[in-house]
């Protein structure tokens, strides 16, 4: 070998060593990159931990807060607002009733024909009308004039077989899902607006009265028989179909819950409801908070940047409004720490750019190569084609967030069951009659539970895990759709002059250490035997 050949050989060897060195360096960098990514993921997963023991602590904290909220206004993060609903539909209601559902950017109008005698709903018609943006920040007169006009047009389109006698006033259920201080079942003062509404002159006004005046102005012979929120409407629909329904939960864009409480346990209003054995309580549980809730740095950042800072803590961990953004924040942290997502960090820095519906779609992608994950990331974040390993990472983050939300929702539901003695914990509040566990139904509405199978599965599993299989087999979680509007019409029926049914029977209560049987006349819930333990 000549000098030239030797030089070439040495050069090739040097080049090989250089290439090998580059590859080794790259592998080391990749290992370090993924090591850092896995650290971020592991830290987040640990922070979101919802062990059975922790969930039971949340259950206990929820129950304590419920007691405090029933004892005094402002005594708890939970509103525990009285609805004055002491009658729930029984299936015996007859007639034609109407409902309005102001659900945010849309107004729904419904008409329901009830046959009585457990024949259930004979006919049901619904129309939807978008609310002009200017009315959401205008005057109360303009808003309620629009609502009454929409209602008038809907009523005018009645078919002959849907018409009522002209001498009978039409009764209306009004679903108004904004914070209201109820004065009666059919009246309440607006506390504040949410969901983009900002009509200043309406705050402090009786919402039902505003609607009644607008209807009178248009010559509509109608009256508001029940003013409710969406949770109460769902409870009404659930009870109409199944008399063992004692609570309702909304888990969608927002979240809330209500349940039937023994009036003797409502200490802040004792003596005001002498004729009722039970009362529906609107918990406003989105504002629940406890040190037992698994809070991460991402939750803290979301809260600090929120217009509702230090409010709605529970809602920010379990509702559809926020879950997608929590996932986004974790992915953004990963994008800042590595190049696994290419140059997508800028897109991931935008708050709420990742909607929960997209998060759910990625989470439930069961294709071998996770092609839906890749498509969603490319279309919404201009992300390049990322590796299958990176796509699996995204799914893992979605799973952690969803699992925590669903399991905390389950703990909230069991907290309600514990409060009304349906958790099988023993004593007078054990939810037993003659040694047998009572059947308990919880009505659930909202896209997270009805349309997101992974969320629903995690929630259902957690309820069984907390209660134990023996107790859980007596608890039924039942999904409903459009329950708030239909439920409002049913409540108008149950509170109309022609359908007077009250909570009755003997409702065992333990209040301040005293056990007694409270009786009232003719209740649709006589079979519930609600038991309340106040500790």
PDB file of N, CA and C in Angstrom, residues 63-108:
ATOM      1  N   UNK A  63     -68.778  15.894  51.781  1.00  0.00           N
ATOM      2  CA  UNK A  63     -69.887  15.754  52.729  1.00  0.00           C
ATOM      3  C   UNK A  63     -69.820  16.815  53.823  1.00  0.00           C
ATOM      4  N   UNK A  64     -68.636  17.064  54.332  1.00  0.00           N
ATOM      5  CA  UNK A  64     -68.465  18.100  55.361  1.00  0.00           C
ATOM      6  C   UNK A  64     -68.886  19.464  54.824  1.00  0.00           C
ATOM      7  N   UNK A  65     -68.464  19.778  53.605  1.00  0.00           N
ATOM      8  CA  UNK A  65     -68.825  21.060  52.997  1.00  0.00           C
ATOM      9  C   UNK A  65     -70.332  21.160  52.758  1.00  0.00           C
ATOM     10  N   UNK A  66     -70.962  20.058  52.435  1.00  0.00           N
ATOM     11  CA  UNK A  66     -72.415  20.052  52.252  1.00  0.00           C
ATOM     12  C   UNK A  66     -73.118  20.389  53.563  1.00  0.00           C
ATOM     13  N   UNK A  67     -72.681  19.773  54.645  1.00  0.00           N
ATOM     14  CA  UNK A  67     -73.244  20.082  55.969  1.00  0.00           C
ATOM     15  C   UNK A  67     -73.080  21.559  56.300  1.00  0.00           C
ATOM     16  N   UNK A  68     -71.877  22.079  56.048  1.00  0.00           N
ATOM     17  CA  UNK A  68     -71.591  23.481  56.373  1.00  0.00           C
ATOM     18  C   UNK A  68     -72.461  24.426  55.550  1.00  0.00           C
ATOM     19  N   UNK A  69     -72.652  24.102  54.279  1.00  0.00           N
ATOM     20  CA  UNK A  69     -73.471  24.945  53.423  1.00  0.00           C
ATOM     21  C   UNK A  69     -74.938  24.914  53.780  1.00  0.00           C
ATOM     22  N   UNK A  70     -75.399  23.805  54.335  1.00  0.00           N
ATOM     23  CA  UNK A  70     -76.786  23.703  54.790  1.00  0.00           C
ATOM     24  C   UNK A  70     -76.993  24.398  56.131  1.00  0.00           C
ATOM     25  N   UNK A  71     -75.920  24.553  56.878  1.00  0.00           N
ATOM     26  CA  UNK A  71     -76.025  25.177  58.202  1.00  0.00           C
ATOM     27  C   UNK A  71     -76.151  26.685  58.106  1.00  0.00           C
ATOM     28  N   UNK A  72     -75.433  27.308  57.147  1.00  0.00           N
ATOM     29  CA  UNK A  72     -75.499  28.768  57.034  1.00  0.00           C
ATOM     30  C   UNK A  72     -75.052  29.211  55.659  1.00  0.00           C
ATOM     31  N   UNK A  73     -75.628  30.295  55.174  1.00  0.00           N
ATOM     32  CA  UNK A  73     -75.193  30.867  53.910  1.00  0.00           C
ATOM     33  C   UNK A  73     -73.771  31.399  54.068  1.00  0.00           C
ATOM     34  N   UNK A  74     -72.917  31.049  53.123  1.00  0.00           N
ATOM     35  CA  UNK A  74     -71.534  31.485  53.191  1.00  0.00           C
ATOM     36  C   UNK A  74     -70.674  30.616  54.077  1.00  0.00           C
ATOM     37  N   UNK A  75     -71.257  29.567  54.650  1.00  0.00           N
ATOM     38  CA  UNK A  75     -70.493  28.695  55.541  1.00  0.00           C
ATOM     39  C   UNK A  75     -69.658  27.669  54.810  1.00  0.00           C
ATOM     40  N   UNK A  76     -69.774  27.636  53.486  1.00  0.00           N
ATOM     41  CA  UNK A  76     -69.079  26.629  52.700  1.00  0.00           C
ATOM     42  C   UNK A  76     -68.770  27.178  51.319  1.00  0.00           C
ATOM     43  N   UNK A  77     -67.789  26.588  50.664  1.00  0.00           N
ATOM     44  CA  UNK A  77     -67.522  26.899  49.263  1.00  0.00           C
ATOM     45  C   UNK A  77     -68.694  26.459  48.388  1.00  0.00           C
ATOM     46  N   UNK A  78     -69.436  25.456  48.839  1.00  0.00           N
ATOM     47  CA  UNK A  78     -70.616  25.004  48.120  1.00  0.00           C
ATOM     48  C   UNK A  78     -71.766  25.962  48.389  1.00  0.00           C
ATOM     49  N   UNK A  79     -72.489  26.339  47.345  1.00  0.00           N
ATOM     50  CA  UNK A  79     -73.600  27.270  47.521  1.00  0.00           C
ATOM     51  C   UNK A  79     -74.747  26.663  48.312  1.00  0.00           C
ATOM     52  N   UNK A  80     -75.055  25.369  48.067  1.00  0.00           N
ATOM     53  CA  UNK A  80     -76.174  24.678  48.722  1.00  0.00           C
ATOM     54  C   UNK A  80     -77.426  25.558  48.680  1.00  0.00           C
ATOM     55  N   UNK A  81     -77.785  25.980  47.475  1.00  0.00           N
ATOM     56  CA  UNK A  81     -78.901  26.902  47.284  1.00  0.00           C
ATOM     57  C   UNK A  81     -80.230  26.164  47.292  1.00  0.00           C
ATOM     58  N   UNK A  82     -81.199  26.732  47.978  1.00  0.00           N
ATOM     59  CA  UNK A  82     -82.539  26.140  48.020  1.00  0.00           C
ATOM     60  C   UNK A  82     -83.248  26.434  46.706  1.00  0.00           C
ATOM     61  N   UNK A  83     -83.927  25.457  46.172  1.00  0.00           N
ATOM     62  CA  UNK A  83     -84.654  25.633  44.920  1.00  0.00           C
ATOM     63  C   UNK A  83     -86.151  25.797  45.154  1.00  0.00           C
ATOM     64  N   UNK A  84     -86.619  25.504  46.364  1.00  0.00           N
ATOM     65  CA  UNK A  84     -88.033  25.492  46.708  1.00  0.00           C
ATOM     66  C   UNK A  84     -88.797  24.430  45.913  1.00  0.00           C
ATOM     67  N   UNK A  85     -88.067  23.533  45.270  1.00  0.00           N
ATOM     68  CA  UNK A  85     -88.709  22.411  44.575  1.00  0.00           C
ATOM     69  C   UNK A  85     -88.974  21.320  45.604  1.00  0.00           C
ATOM     70  N   UNK A  86     -90.226  21.196  46.025  1.00  0.00           N
ATOM     71  CA  UNK A  86     -90.582  20.136  46.969  1.00  0.00           C
ATOM     72  C   UNK A  86     -91.555  19.155  46.331  1.00  0.00           C
ATOM     73  N   UNK A  87     -91.691  19.236  45.023  1.00  0.00           N
ATOM     74  CA  UNK A  87     -92.512  18.291  44.267  1.00  0.00           C
ATOM     75  C   UNK A  87     -91.736  17.885  43.031  1.00  0.00           C
ATOM     76  N   UNK A  88     -91.625  16.614  42.798  1.00  0.00           N
ATOM     77  CA  UNK A  88     -90.987  16.106  41.596  1.00  0.00           C
ATOM     78  C   UNK A  88     -92.016  15.333  40.776  1.00  0.00           C
ATOM     79  N   UNK A  89     -91.850  15.275  39.470  1.00  0.00           N
ATOM     80  CA  UNK A  89     -92.825  14.578  38.627  1.00  0.00           C
ATOM     81  C   UNK A  89     -92.980  13.113  39.014  1.00  0.00           C
ATOM     82  N   UNK A  90     -94.209  12.621  38.905  1.00  0.00           N
ATOM     83  CA  UNK A  90     -94.514  11.251  39.318  1.00  0.00           C
ATOM     84  C   UNK A  90     -94.869  10.339  38.162  1.00  0.00           C
ATOM     85  N   UNK A  91     -95.182  10.919  37.001  1.00  0.00           N
ATOM     86  CA  UNK A  91     -95.688  10.130  35.889  1.00  0.00           C
ATOM     87  C   UNK A  91     -97.193  10.229  35.768  1.00  0.00           C
ATOM     88  N   UNK A  92     -97.845  10.839  36.756  1.00  0.00           N
ATOM     89  CA  UNK A  92     -99.307  10.980  36.734  1.00  0.00           C
ATOM     90  C   UNK A  92     -99.758  12.316  36.149  1.00  0.00           C
ATOM     91  N   UNK A  93     -98.809  13.192  35.816  1.00  0.00           N
ATOM     92  CA  UNK A  93     -99.164  14.517  35.305  1.00  0.00           C
ATOM     93  C   UNK A  93     -99.835  14.400  33.933  1.00  0.00           C
ATOM     94  N   UNK A  94    -100.792  15.282  33.707  1.00  0.00           N
ATOM     95  CA  UNK A  94    -101.511  15.307  32.428  1.00  0.00           C
ATOM     96  C   UNK A  94    -101.542  16.736  31.893  1.00  0.00           C
ATOM     97  N   UNK A  95    -101.609  16.863  30.582  1.00  0.00           N
ATOM     98  CA  UNK A  95    -101.755  18.171  29.979  1.00  0.00           C
ATOM     99  C   UNK A  95    -100.587  18.555  29.093  1.00  0.00           C
ATOM    100  N   UNK A  96    -100.635  19.785  28.604  1.00  0.00           N
ATOM    101  CA  UNK A  96     -99.595  20.318  27.732  1.00  0.00           C
ATOM    102  C   UNK A  96     -98.848  21.426  28.473  1.00  0.00           C
ATOM    103  N   UNK A  97     -97.533  21.318  28.478  1.00  0.00           N
ATOM    104  CA  UNK A  97     -96.703  22.266  29.213  1.00  0.00           C
ATOM    105  C   UNK A  97     -95.544  22.717  28.329  1.00  0.00           C
ATOM    106  N   UNK A  98     -95.030  23.885  28.679  1.00  0.00           N
ATOM    107  CA  UNK A  98     -93.987  24.510  27.874  1.00  0.00           C
ATOM    108  C   UNK A  98     -92.707  24.685  28.694  1.00  0.00           C
ATOM    109  N   UNK A  99     -91.601  24.833  27.972  1.00  0.00           N
ATOM    110  CA  UNK A  99     -90.319  25.068  28.642  1.00  0.00           C
ATOM    111  C   UNK A  99     -89.450  25.988  27.812  1.00  0.00           C
ATOM    112  N   UNK A 100     -88.733  26.857  28.493  1.00  0.00           N
ATOM    113  CA  UNK A 100     -87.696  27.692  27.896  1.00  0.00           C
ATOM    114  C   UNK A 100     -86.371  27.293  28.528  1.00  0.00           C
ATOM    115  N   UNK A 101     -85.345  27.192  27.713  1.00  0.00           N
ATOM    116  CA  UNK A 101     -84.019  26.833  28.225  1.00  0.00           C
ATOM    117  C   UNK A 101     -83.018  27.843  27.677  1.00  0.00           C
ATOM    118  N   UNK A 102     -82.609  28.784  28.531  1.00  0.00           N
ATOM    119  CA  UNK A 102     -81.584  29.759  28.158  1.00  0.00           C
ATOM    120  C   UNK A 102     -80.242  29.133  28.501  1.00  0.00           C
ATOM    121  N   UNK A 103     -79.626  28.496  27.503  1.00  0.00           N
ATOM    122  CA  UNK A 103     -78.457  27.671  27.784  1.00  0.00           C
ATOM    123  C   UNK A 103     -77.134  28.345  27.448  1.00  0.00           C
ATOM    124  N   UNK A 104     -77.178  29.600  27.105  1.00  0.00           N
ATOM    125  CA  UNK A 104     -75.947  30.303  26.758  1.00  0.00           C
ATOM    126  C   UNK A 104     -76.162  31.090  25.491  1.00  0.00           C
ATOM    127  N   UNK A 105     -75.606  30.605  24.393  1.00  0.00           N
ATOM    128  CA  UNK A 105     -75.741  31.325  23.129  1.00  0.00           C
ATOM    129  C   UNK A 105     -76.999  30.940  22.359  1.00  0.00           C
ATOM    130  N   UNK A 106     -77.749  29.957  22.862  1.00  0.00           N
ATOM    131  CA  UNK A 106     -78.972  29.516  22.201  1.00  0.00           C
ATOM    132  C   UNK A 106     -80.141  29.512  23.178  1.00  0.00           C
ATOM    133  N   UNK A 107     -81.340  29.689  22.628  1.00  0.00           N
ATOM    134  CA  UNK A 107     -82.576  29.601  23.400  1.00  0.00           C
ATOM    135  C   UNK A 107     -83.380  28.432  22.851  1.00  0.00           C
ATOM    136  N   UNK A 108     -83.724  27.481  23.714  1.00  0.00           N
ATOM    137  CA  UNK A 108     -84.545  26.343  23.308  1.00  0.00           C
ATOM    138  C   UNK A 108     -85.964  26.525  23.840  1.00  0.00           C
TER     139      UNK A 108
END
